[in-house]
Amino acid sequence: MASYIAFCDSKGKPLLSRRYKDDVSQAAVEQFQHLLIEKEQESSITPPCFQHNGVHYMYVQYNDIYVLALTRSVLMNVTTLFSFLYKLIGVVEEYVKRVEEESIRDNYIIIYELLDEMMDKGIPQVTETKMLKQYITQKSFKLTRSAKKQKNVARPPTELTNSVSWRPEGIKYKKNEAFLDVIESINMLMTQQGQVLRSEILGTIKVRSRLSGMPDLKLGLNDKGIFTTQNGSDDSPEPGMPSSSSTSAASRARGANIELEDLKFHQCVRLSKFENEKIITFIPPDGEFDLMTYRLSTPIKPLIWCDVKVLVHSGSRIEIHCRAKAQIKKKSIANNVEILIPVPEDADSPTFKYSRGSIKWVPEKNAILWKFSSFQGGKEYSMAAELGLPSVSDFETPKLKRPVQIKFQIPYFTTSGIQVRYLKIEEPKLQYNSYPWVRYITQSGDDYTIRL
């Protein structure tokens, strides 16, 4: 697939490179900086891949470096190669903390070792950091081999000869458990009148595996519109399935389709099994990992809503009234609720009145922070703040260009309605008893805001 992988500085000059095939010369790598200048002169937007003299150049810019791949093959999978470059950056970052020109120069031995282990003859091999750290370790910019590797340098690690490259053999636990977290982050943009301009759900199914041996897991979800056909398999709950709660959903109607977008799986998931039978089966890595991520663009009502009004009085004073309401079921509780209300930059001397929670003046952010440790569904609370505003005249209304930002967490709840029906764990050799646990969390995303 790739004939060369190279790390280049901000000008495109090679810092280090690794050749996997002889069909591309070192001169082609050194020519990258001149080609990059030409592309920048031709257009303000340089393409991430181009061709010159039969050599295909594909690169990723990260901080002050370029990570470059070269090949002459026209049958390559470009998406796979770009995925490898991003994965390479992530792995190197695990070793050197920050990927930049200085760290590349200081840790070139480690990076050469990683390039040797992660790719063989131009084909990606082991890309899981947990596996690589078993036989490539770092100490004060020096690479030391583990004892297991030193015993037989000529032989590759046993993990590389396995089809399961993300999980080593011989893992043992006294108590075998698997924890599943279904986390949905809500991004929403609303107007002051309550109109929802944009809303999306970003979901992640996280797994923390503490299982012995080489277990095989089968995950069943309730979303008929995606993972089963209309006449698909039964999605009734698995008997005896322990769970931290029974999830509540916004769209609970039976047979309603859930149209997920940007669906991505961890490499441990058997994609052929999923494509043919719509079943999620996998051998998990040890420890924590993201099994599945998805995005759902759908109109949803605000879970935590705020009505903010600004009043200007004579004598250069400004009043801000805020009414907050939890628009969730009465049995549900939102935890760690934070409402950040912007104020004019020159506001000072605040005084507050509020019915619940705690209020803090945050001058470095020019904002008022209203916090609740818990906010029960259906409840409504209010606050009033009065601030001095010496630069505003009696007839001038201050403009708050920044939006109100809201943060919250709601346990035992998913907005999309996705629910885990069962998680089966089988280990054919050890045949132990295992304990799967499921938890649901809905939380605010990075962009849950109300325009003023």
Tab-separated table of C-alpha atoms in Angstrom:
chain	number	residue	atom	x	y	z
A	1	MET	CA	0.000	0.000	0.000
A	2	ALA	CA	2.547	2.631	1.157
A	3	SER	CA	6.111	2.727	-0.128
A	4	TYR	CA	7.293	5.491	2.224
A	5	ILE	CA	6.109	7.048	5.485
A	6	ALA	CA	7.817	10.293	6.471
A	7	PHE	CA	7.619	13.005	9.114
A	8	CYS	CA	8.372	16.470	7.717
A	9	ASP	CA	8.764	19.890	9.324
A	10	SER	CA	6.512	22.894	8.720
A	11	LYS	CA	8.221	23.610	5.388
A	12	GLY	CA	7.961	20.033	4.152
A	13	LYS	CA	11.590	19.069	4.774
A	14	PRO	CA	11.932	15.432	5.936
A	15	LEU	CA	12.764	14.894	9.610
A	16	LEU	CA	12.758	11.103	9.390
A	17	SER	CA	11.359	8.540	6.991
A	18	ARG	CA	10.881	4.798	6.669
A	19	ARG	CA	10.984	2.949	3.323
A	20	TYR	CA	8.815	-0.154	2.891
A	21	LYS	CA	9.179	-0.696	-0.874
A	22	ASP	CA	11.906	0.098	-3.399
A	23	ASP	CA	9.644	1.622	-6.062
A	24	VAL	CA	9.911	5.118	-4.531
A	25	SER	CA	13.278	6.801	-3.975
A	26	GLN	CA	14.423	9.087	-1.168
A	27	ALA	CA	14.575	11.913	-3.710
A	28	ALA	CA	10.785	11.790	-4.028
A	29	VAL	CA	10.478	12.404	-0.286
A	30	GLU	CA	12.897	15.337	-0.410
A	31	GLN	CA	10.977	16.816	-3.321
A	32	PHE	CA	7.842	17.124	-1.216
A	33	GLN	CA	8.775	20.548	0.175
A	34	HIS	CA	9.181	22.014	-3.330
A	35	LEU	CA	5.920	20.483	-4.545
A	36	LEU	CA	4.160	21.818	-1.467
A	37	ILE	CA	5.324	25.366	-2.246
A	38	GLU	CA	4.129	25.022	-5.834
A	39	LYS	CA	0.696	23.847	-4.708
A	40	GLU	CA	0.407	26.727	-2.243
A	41	GLN	CA	1.262	29.220	-4.994
A	42	GLU	CA	-1.304	27.723	-7.356
A	43	SER	CA	-4.157	27.838	-4.852
A	44	SER	CA	-4.868	29.102	-1.342
A	45	ILE	CA	-6.175	25.626	-0.449
A	46	THR	CA	-3.645	22.845	-0.969
A	47	PRO	CA	-5.068	19.374	-1.674
A	48	PRO	CA	-4.291	16.593	0.845
A	49	CYS	CA	-3.142	14.342	-1.984
A	50	PHE	CA	-1.554	14.901	-5.396
A	51	GLN	CA	0.536	13.076	-7.980
A	52	HIS	CA	3.963	13.887	-9.443
A	53	ASN	CA	6.104	11.763	-11.759
A	54	GLY	CA	3.992	8.693	-11.039
A	55	VAL	CA	4.291	9.068	-7.247
A	56	HIS	CA	1.160	9.710	-5.202
A	57	TYR	CA	1.691	12.087	-2.248
A	58	MET	CA	-0.790	11.909	0.659
A	59	TYR	CA	-0.212	13.924	3.804
A	60	VAL	CA	-1.781	15.083	7.059
A	61	GLN	CA	-0.813	18.391	8.680
A	62	TYR	CA	-0.638	18.284	12.469
A	63	ASN	CA	0.729	21.098	14.649
A	64	ASP	CA	3.993	22.158	12.949
A	65	ILE	CA	4.681	18.921	11.029
A	66	TYR	CA	3.452	16.943	8.028
A	67	VAL	CA	2.958	13.164	8.163
A	68	LEU	CA	3.471	11.960	4.601
A	69	ALA	CA	2.754	8.721	2.730
A	70	LEU	CA	4.103	7.968	-0.755
A	71	THR	CA	3.121	5.196	-3.156
A	72	ARG	CA	3.065	4.337	-6.855
A	73	SER	CA	0.156	1.937	-6.572
A	74	VAL	CA	-3.112	2.940	-8.230
A	75	LEU	CA	-5.045	0.145	-6.479
A	76	MET	CA	-4.529	1.451	-2.951
A	77	ASN	CA	-7.349	2.262	-0.550
A	78	VAL	CA	-6.859	5.977	0.072
A	79	THR	CA	-9.262	6.036	3.030
A	80	THR	CA	-7.370	3.255	4.789
A	81	LEU	CA	-4.050	5.006	4.241
A	82	PHE	CA	-5.315	8.309	5.639
A	83	SER	CA	-6.818	6.443	8.599
A	84	PHE	CA	-3.412	4.899	9.253
A	85	LEU	CA	-1.714	8.332	9.194
A	86	TYR	CA	-4.150	9.672	11.803
A	87	LYS	CA	-3.737	6.516	13.872
A	88	LEU	CA	0.047	6.872	13.644
A	89	ILE	CA	-0.200	10.414	14.990
A	90	GLY	CA	-2.363	9.198	17.867
A	91	VAL	CA	0.050	6.392	18.775
A	92	VAL	CA	3.102	8.666	18.634
A	93	GLU	CA	1.244	11.155	20.823
A	94	GLU	CA	0.733	8.434	23.440
A	95	TYR	CA	4.516	8.023	23.593
A	96	VAL	CA	5.817	11.600	23.292
A	97	LYS	CA	2.771	13.475	24.708
A	98	ARG	CA	2.802	16.134	21.977
A	99	VAL	CA	3.586	15.523	18.303
A	100	GLU	CA	5.669	18.404	16.988
A	101	GLU	CA	9.037	18.941	15.316
A	102	GLU	CA	11.054	19.053	18.538
A	103	SER	CA	9.514	15.894	19.976
A	104	ILE	CA	10.042	14.070	16.665
A	105	ARG	CA	13.759	14.946	16.707
A	106	ASP	CA	14.150	13.977	20.373
A	107	ASN	CA	12.381	10.619	20.031
A	108	TYR	CA	13.350	9.446	16.547
A	109	ILE	CA	14.436	6.011	17.825
A	110	ILE	CA	11.025	5.316	19.298
A	111	ILE	CA	9.265	6.552	16.178
A	112	TYR	CA	11.393	4.300	13.943
A	113	GLU	CA	10.461	1.349	16.145
A	114	LEU	CA	6.785	2.274	15.921
A	115	LEU	CA	6.991	2.542	12.126
A	116	ASP	CA	8.570	-0.912	11.994
A	117	GLU	CA	5.913	-2.493	14.215
A	118	MET	CA	2.829	-0.675	12.887
A	119	MET	CA	3.469	-1.353	9.192
A	120	ASP	CA	5.053	-4.287	7.355
A	121	LYS	CA	5.887	-4.057	3.647
A	122	GLY	CA	3.620	-1.037	3.381
A	123	ILE	CA	0.570	-2.763	4.928
A	124	PRO	CA	-0.764	-1.622	8.338
A	125	GLN	CA	-0.336	-4.214	11.080
A	126	VAL	CA	-0.625	-3.447	14.804
A	127	THR	CA	-2.142	-0.027	15.561
A	128	GLU	CA	-3.407	-0.483	19.134
A	129	THR	CA	-1.302	1.469	21.631
A	130	LYS	CA	-1.949	-1.037	24.434
A	131	MET	CA	-0.434	-3.815	22.344
A	132	LEU	CA	2.541	-1.746	21.195
A	133	LYS	CA	3.415	-0.692	24.742
A	134	GLN	CA	3.895	-4.323	25.717
A	135	TYR	CA	7.122	-4.529	23.772
A	136	ILE	CA	8.039	-0.907	23.003
A	137	THR	CA	8.616	1.179	26.127
A	138	GLN	CA	9.920	4.689	26.648
A	139	LYS	CA	12.270	6.069	29.258
A	140	SER	CA	14.007	9.448	28.990
A	141	PHE	CA	13.976	9.506	25.182
A	142	LYS	CA	15.484	6.014	25.064
A	143	LEU	CA	13.802	2.862	23.806
A	144	THR	CA	14.079	-0.253	25.962
A	145	ARG	CA	12.716	-3.651	25.068
A	146	SER	CA	10.621	-5.583	27.538
A	147	ALA	CA	12.058	-8.772	28.998
A	148	LYS	CA	9.734	-10.882	26.910
A	149	LYS	CA	11.025	-9.282	23.723
A	150	GLN	CA	14.672	-9.587	24.734
A	151	LYS	CA	14.411	-13.335	25.290
A	152	ASN	CA	13.965	-13.979	21.596
A	153	VAL	CA	14.718	-10.963	19.432
A	154	ALA	CA	14.470	-12.867	16.175
A	155	ARG	CA	10.892	-14.004	16.782
A	156	PRO	CA	7.975	-11.576	16.591
A	157	PRO	CA	5.685	-11.148	19.600
A	158	THR	CA	2.945	-13.711	19.875
A	159	GLU	CA	0.358	-10.926	19.548
A	160	LEU	CA	1.482	-10.228	15.975
A	161	THR	CA	0.841	-13.811	14.898
A	162	ASN	CA	-2.720	-13.686	16.211
A	163	SER	CA	-5.702	-12.594	14.146
A	164	VAL	CA	-6.767	-10.577	17.222
A	165	SER	CA	-4.009	-7.975	17.274
A	166	TRP	CA	-5.751	-5.705	19.811
A	167	ARG	CA	-5.901	-8.250	22.665
A	168	PRO	CA	-3.060	-10.314	24.177
A	169	GLU	CA	-3.515	-13.847	25.453
A	170	GLY	CA	-3.301	-14.930	29.067
A	171	ILE	CA	-5.468	-12.199	30.655
A	172	LYS	CA	-6.920	-13.321	34.000
A	173	TYR	CA	-9.322	-11.690	36.454
A	174	LYS	CA	-10.727	-13.037	39.717
A	175	LYS	CA	-14.099	-11.485	38.926
A	176	ASN	CA	-15.085	-11.232	35.279
A	177	GLU	CA	-17.101	-8.104	34.509
A	178	ALA	CA	-18.001	-5.958	31.511
A	179	PHE	CA	-19.287	-2.407	31.941
A	180	LEU	CA	-21.252	-0.722	29.157
A	181	ASP	CA	-21.899	3.045	29.110
A	182	VAL	CA	-24.343	4.498	26.586
A	183	ILE	CA	-23.500	8.214	26.570
A	184	GLU	CA	-25.409	10.722	24.447
A	185	SER	CA	-24.285	14.350	24.167
A	186	ILE	CA	-26.892	16.896	23.066
A	187	ASN	CA	-25.882	19.879	20.930
A	188	MET	CA	-28.650	22.430	20.494
A	189	LEU	CA	-29.007	26.052	19.379
A	190	MET	CA	-32.183	27.868	20.491
A	191	THR	CA	-33.619	31.343	20.206
A	192	GLN	CA	-34.766	33.394	23.165
A	193	GLN	CA	-38.360	32.585	22.203
A	194	GLY	CA	-37.731	28.853	22.532
A	195	GLN	CA	-37.406	27.957	18.846
A	196	VAL	CA	-34.886	25.191	18.173
A	197	LEU	CA	-32.632	26.200	15.261
A	198	ARG	CA	-30.344	23.175	15.323
A	199	SER	CA	-30.187	19.969	17.327
A	200	GLU	CA	-28.159	16.768	17.158
A	201	ILE	CA	-27.325	13.782	19.329
A	202	LEU	CA	-23.737	12.497	19.463
A	203	GLY	CA	-23.726	9.006	20.922
A	204	THR	CA	-20.948	6.760	22.180
A	205	ILE	CA	-21.120	3.225	23.536
A	206	LYS	CA	-18.111	2.814	25.829
A	207	VAL	CA	-16.960	-0.546	27.118
A	208	ARG	CA	-14.703	-1.333	30.072
A	209	SER	CA	-13.694	-4.966	29.811
A	210	ARG	CA	-12.377	-6.940	32.768
A	211	LEU	CA	-12.691	-10.415	31.276
A	212	SER	CA	-10.300	-13.348	31.310
A	213	GLY	CA	-9.079	-15.281	28.304
A	214	MET	CA	-10.386	-14.520	24.817
A	215	PRO	CA	-14.113	-13.794	25.334
A	216	ASP	CA	-16.608	-13.382	22.503
A	217	LEU	CA	-19.335	-10.798	23.120
A	218	LYS	CA	-22.689	-10.294	21.424
A	219	LEU	CA	-24.535	-7.012	21.881
A	220	GLY	CA	-28.247	-6.601	21.236
A	221	LEU	CA	-29.880	-3.191	20.820
A	222	ASN	CA	-33.530	-2.261	20.462
A	223	ASP	CA	-33.345	0.050	17.410
A	224	LYS	CA	-35.268	-1.890	14.764
A	225	GLY	CA	-34.759	0.737	12.105
A	226	ILE	CA	-31.005	0.151	11.966
A	227	PHE	CA	-29.838	-3.178	13.328
A	228	THR	CA	-32.808	-5.351	12.404
A	229	THR	CA	-35.183	-5.444	9.510
A	230	GLN	CA	-38.923	-4.910	9.938
A	231	ASN	CA	-39.268	-8.693	10.195
A	232	GLY	CA	-36.027	-9.079	12.111
A	233	SER	CA	-35.123	-10.958	15.212
A	234	ASP	CA	-36.787	-10.517	18.561
A	235	ASP	CA	-35.487	-7.604	20.593
A	236	SER	CA	-37.008	-8.525	23.930
A	237	PRO	CA	-34.786	-8.084	26.985
A	238	GLU	CA	-32.454	-10.913	27.850
A	239	PRO	CA	-33.590	-12.690	31.029
A	240	GLY	CA	-31.437	-11.900	34.036
A	241	MET	CA	-29.633	-9.010	32.344
A	242	PRO	CA	-28.373	-6.766	35.180
A	243	SER	CA	-28.616	-3.056	34.495
A	244	SER	CA	-28.230	0.142	36.460
A	245	SER	CA	-31.579	1.368	35.132
A	246	SER	CA	-34.252	1.002	32.526
A	247	THR	CA	-33.685	3.766	29.995
A	248	SER	CA	-36.285	6.393	29.154
A	249	ALA	CA	-36.590	7.461	25.527
A	250	ALA	CA	-37.946	10.400	23.577
A	251	SER	CA	-39.123	8.168	20.757
A	252	ARG	CA	-40.322	4.974	22.419
A	253	ALA	CA	-42.981	4.041	19.879
A	254	ARG	CA	-42.591	0.498	18.634
A	255	GLY	CA	-41.417	0.081	15.067
A	256	ALA	CA	-40.204	3.685	14.767
A	257	ASN	CA	-37.000	3.904	12.749
A	258	ILE	CA	-33.909	5.497	14.291
A	259	GLU	CA	-31.811	6.838	11.413
A	260	LEU	CA	-28.252	6.976	12.705
A	261	GLU	CA	-25.598	8.920	10.808
A	262	ASP	CA	-21.790	8.665	10.875
A	263	LEU	CA	-21.980	5.177	12.387
A	264	LYS	CA	-18.474	3.996	13.349
A	265	PHE	CA	-17.270	0.835	15.075
A	266	HIS	CA	-14.072	-0.168	16.828
A	267	GLN	CA	-11.896	-2.473	14.747
A	268	CYS	CA	-12.786	-5.415	17.025
A	269	VAL	CA	-16.358	-5.493	15.652
A	270	ARG	CA	-16.946	-8.083	12.928
A	271	LEU	CA	-18.225	-5.818	10.170
A	272	SER	CA	-19.174	-8.670	7.837
A	273	LYS	CA	-21.407	-10.132	10.562
A	274	PHE	CA	-22.989	-6.747	11.109
A	275	GLU	CA	-23.560	-6.056	7.406
A	276	ASN	CA	-25.091	-9.457	6.714
A	277	GLU	CA	-27.015	-10.197	9.912
A	278	LYS	CA	-27.177	-6.813	11.689
A	279	ILE	CA	-25.572	-8.313	14.800
A	280	ILE	CA	-22.769	-6.658	16.794
A	281	THR	CA	-20.251	-9.323	17.812
A	282	PHE	CA	-16.670	-8.692	18.939
A	283	ILE	CA	-13.671	-9.831	20.965
A	284	PRO	CA	-12.985	-6.776	23.149
A	285	PRO	CA	-9.620	-5.179	23.926
A	286	ASP	CA	-8.674	-5.295	27.591
A	287	GLY	CA	-9.665	-2.163	29.484
A	288	GLU	CA	-11.624	0.833	28.194
A	289	PHE	CA	-12.463	1.573	24.557
A	290	ASP	CA	-15.202	3.100	22.387
A	291	LEU	CA	-17.161	0.267	20.816
A	292	MET	CA	-19.440	2.413	18.678
A	293	THR	CA	-20.124	6.065	17.902
A	294	TYR	CA	-23.060	7.565	16.057
A	295	ARG	CA	-24.827	10.840	15.266
A	296	LEU	CA	-28.548	11.485	15.122
A	297	SER	CA	-29.956	14.684	13.594
A	298	THR	CA	-33.511	14.970	14.813
A	299	PRO	CA	-35.779	17.680	16.224
A	300	ILE	CA	-35.881	17.369	20.009
A	301	LYS	CA	-37.244	19.650	22.682
A	302	PRO	CA	-34.819	21.400	25.074
A	303	LEU	CA	-34.146	19.268	28.135
A	304	ILE	CA	-33.021	22.241	30.247
A	305	TRP	CA	-34.618	25.511	29.169
A	306	CYS	CA	-33.861	29.091	30.269
A	307	ASP	CA	-35.826	32.267	29.672
A	308	VAL	CA	-33.503	35.262	30.094
A	309	LYS	CA	-34.689	38.882	30.106
A	310	VAL	CA	-32.531	42.006	30.343
A	311	LEU	CA	-33.903	45.265	31.822
A	312	VAL	CA	-32.113	48.632	31.851
A	313	HIS	CA	-32.920	51.187	34.580
A	314	SER	CA	-32.016	54.804	35.080
A	315	GLY	CA	-28.906	55.443	37.066
A	316	SER	CA	-26.814	53.086	34.927
A	317	ARG	CA	-28.155	49.845	36.342
A	318	ILE	CA	-29.022	46.627	34.574
A	319	GLU	CA	-31.214	43.764	35.726
A	320	ILE	CA	-31.078	40.215	34.406
A	321	HIS	CA	-33.951	37.842	35.156
A	322	CYS	CA	-33.601	34.132	34.401
A	323	ARG	CA	-36.196	31.396	34.687
A	324	ALA	CA	-34.852	27.831	34.378
A	325	LYS	CA	-36.979	24.730	33.881
A	326	ALA	CA	-36.135	21.021	33.606
A	327	GLN	CA	-38.314	19.745	30.754
A	328	ILE	CA	-37.755	16.084	31.560
A	329	LYS	CA	-39.884	13.483	33.327
A	330	LYS	CA	-40.599	14.129	37.001
A	331	LYS	CA	-38.798	10.925	37.997
A	332	SER	CA	-35.625	12.028	36.202
A	333	ILE	CA	-33.012	14.286	37.787
A	334	ALA	CA	-30.409	16.412	36.020
A	335	ASN	CA	-27.100	16.569	37.898
A	336	ASN	CA	-24.316	19.176	37.860
A	337	VAL	CA	-26.415	21.759	36.026
A	338	GLU	CA	-24.524	24.950	35.128
A	339	ILE	CA	-26.099	27.991	33.462
A	340	LEU	CA	-23.588	30.589	32.272
A	341	ILE	CA	-25.335	33.922	31.586
A	342	PRO	CA	-23.286	36.624	29.806
A	343	VAL	CA	-23.273	40.241	31.010
A	344	PRO	CA	-21.765	43.431	29.495
A	345	GLU	CA	-17.995	43.633	29.791
A	346	ASP	CA	-17.957	46.685	32.079
A	347	ALA	CA	-20.649	45.446	34.476
A	348	ASP	CA	-19.730	45.460	38.173
A	349	SER	CA	-21.062	45.295	41.748
A	350	PRO	CA	-23.515	42.411	41.271
A	351	THR	CA	-26.275	41.514	43.721
A	352	PHE	CA	-28.353	38.341	43.430
A	353	LYS	CA	-31.719	36.897	44.420
A	354	TYR	CA	-32.489	33.276	43.643
A	355	SER	CA	-34.830	30.479	44.718
A	356	ARG	CA	-32.436	27.528	44.534
A	357	GLY	CA	-28.849	26.546	43.752
A	358	SER	CA	-25.838	28.813	44.022
A	359	ILE	CA	-24.796	31.867	42.011
A	360	LYS	CA	-21.268	33.031	41.366
A	361	TRP	CA	-19.995	36.174	39.662
A	362	VAL	CA	-17.295	35.234	37.099
A	363	PRO	CA	-15.626	38.509	36.026
A	364	GLU	CA	-12.941	36.826	33.889
A	365	LYS	CA	-15.715	35.452	31.673
A	366	ASN	CA	-18.000	38.496	32.027
A	367	ALA	CA	-20.757	36.164	33.110
A	368	ILE	CA	-22.952	34.918	35.949
A	369	LEU	CA	-22.755	31.215	36.805
A	370	TRP	CA	-25.894	29.621	38.229
A	371	LYS	CA	-25.286	26.077	39.487
A	372	PHE	CA	-27.483	23.217	40.704
A	373	SER	CA	-26.164	19.980	42.146
A	374	SER	CA	-29.503	18.393	41.183
A	375	PHE	CA	-32.487	19.635	39.161
A	376	GLN	CA	-35.605	17.472	39.296
A	377	GLY	CA	-37.731	17.053	36.191
A	378	GLY	CA	-40.716	19.409	35.947
A	379	LYS	CA	-39.269	21.860	38.484
A	380	GLU	CA	-38.799	25.541	37.707
A	381	TYR	CA	-36.561	28.072	39.485
A	382	SER	CA	-35.805	31.749	39.012
A	383	MET	CA	-33.062	34.221	39.767
A	384	ALA	CA	-32.539	37.983	39.456
A	385	ALA	CA	-29.243	39.834	39.226
A	386	GLU	CA	-28.637	43.560	39.428
A	387	LEU	CA	-25.357	45.032	38.220
A	388	GLY	CA	-23.861	48.473	37.831
A	389	LEU	CA	-23.210	49.615	34.267
A	390	PRO	CA	-21.494	53.028	34.290
A	391	SER	CA	-20.896	53.268	30.519
A	392	VAL	CA	-24.556	52.870	29.507
A	393	SER	CA	-26.868	55.856	29.224
A	394	ASP	CA	-30.532	55.856	30.252
A	395	PHE	CA	-31.686	55.458	26.669
A	396	GLU	CA	-29.190	52.865	25.501
A	397	THR	CA	-29.967	49.169	25.683
A	398	PRO	CA	-26.860	46.987	26.114
A	399	LYS	CA	-26.440	44.199	23.609
A	400	LEU	CA	-25.390	40.743	24.771
A	401	LYS	CA	-23.859	39.120	21.702
A	402	ARG	CA	-22.781	35.957	23.488
A	403	PRO	CA	-25.288	33.151	24.095
A	404	VAL	CA	-26.330	31.486	27.328
A	405	GLN	CA	-24.415	28.241	27.788
A	406	ILE	CA	-25.907	25.285	29.659
A	407	LYS	CA	-24.278	22.123	30.991
A	408	PHE	CA	-25.953	19.134	32.607
A	409	GLN	CA	-25.944	15.350	33.076
A	410	ILE	CA	-29.054	13.161	33.220
A	411	PRO	CA	-28.427	9.541	34.315
A	412	TYR	CA	-30.651	6.573	33.407
A	413	PHE	CA	-31.864	8.316	30.254
A	414	THR	CA	-31.211	8.326	26.498
A	415	THR	CA	-32.768	10.861	24.175
A	416	SER	CA	-32.583	8.743	21.000
A	417	GLY	CA	-34.304	5.754	22.574
A	418	ILE	CA	-31.399	3.349	21.987
A	419	GLN	CA	-31.448	0.658	24.658
A	420	VAL	CA	-29.252	-2.359	25.376
A	421	ARG	CA	-31.414	-5.494	25.332
A	422	TYR	CA	-28.673	-7.941	26.145
A	423	LEU	CA	-24.917	-8.419	26.331
A	424	LYS	CA	-23.920	-12.067	26.002
A	425	ILE	CA	-20.406	-13.096	27.041
A	426	GLU	CA	-18.925	-16.440	26.036
A	427	GLU	CA	-15.430	-17.813	26.646
A	428	PRO	CA	-15.256	-21.340	25.141
A	429	LYS	CA	-12.106	-22.423	26.987
A	430	LEU	CA	-12.594	-21.013	30.494
A	431	GLN	CA	-16.422	-20.988	30.580
A	432	TYR	CA	-16.624	-18.671	33.576
A	433	ASN	CA	-19.573	-16.740	34.980
A	434	SER	CA	-19.538	-13.112	33.892
A	435	TYR	CA	-21.396	-10.000	35.002
A	436	PRO	CA	-22.363	-7.355	32.428
A	437	TRP	CA	-23.517	-3.933	33.654
A	438	VAL	CA	-25.186	-1.166	31.635
A	439	ARG	CA	-25.438	2.539	32.405
A	440	TYR	CA	-27.162	5.336	30.454
A	441	ILE	CA	-26.190	9.019	30.537
A	442	THR	CA	-27.519	11.995	28.583
A	443	GLN	CA	-25.441	15.150	28.855
A	444	SER	CA	-24.977	18.519	27.238
A	445	GLY	CA	-22.536	18.688	24.366
A	446	ASP	CA	-19.996	21.394	23.559
A	447	ASP	CA	-22.674	23.567	21.943
A	448	TYR	CA	-25.878	23.668	24.012
A	449	THR	CA	-26.712	27.380	23.830
A	450	ILE	CA	-29.535	29.931	23.777
A	451	ARG	CA	-29.226	33.098	21.712
A	452	LEU	CA	-30.089	36.396	23.423
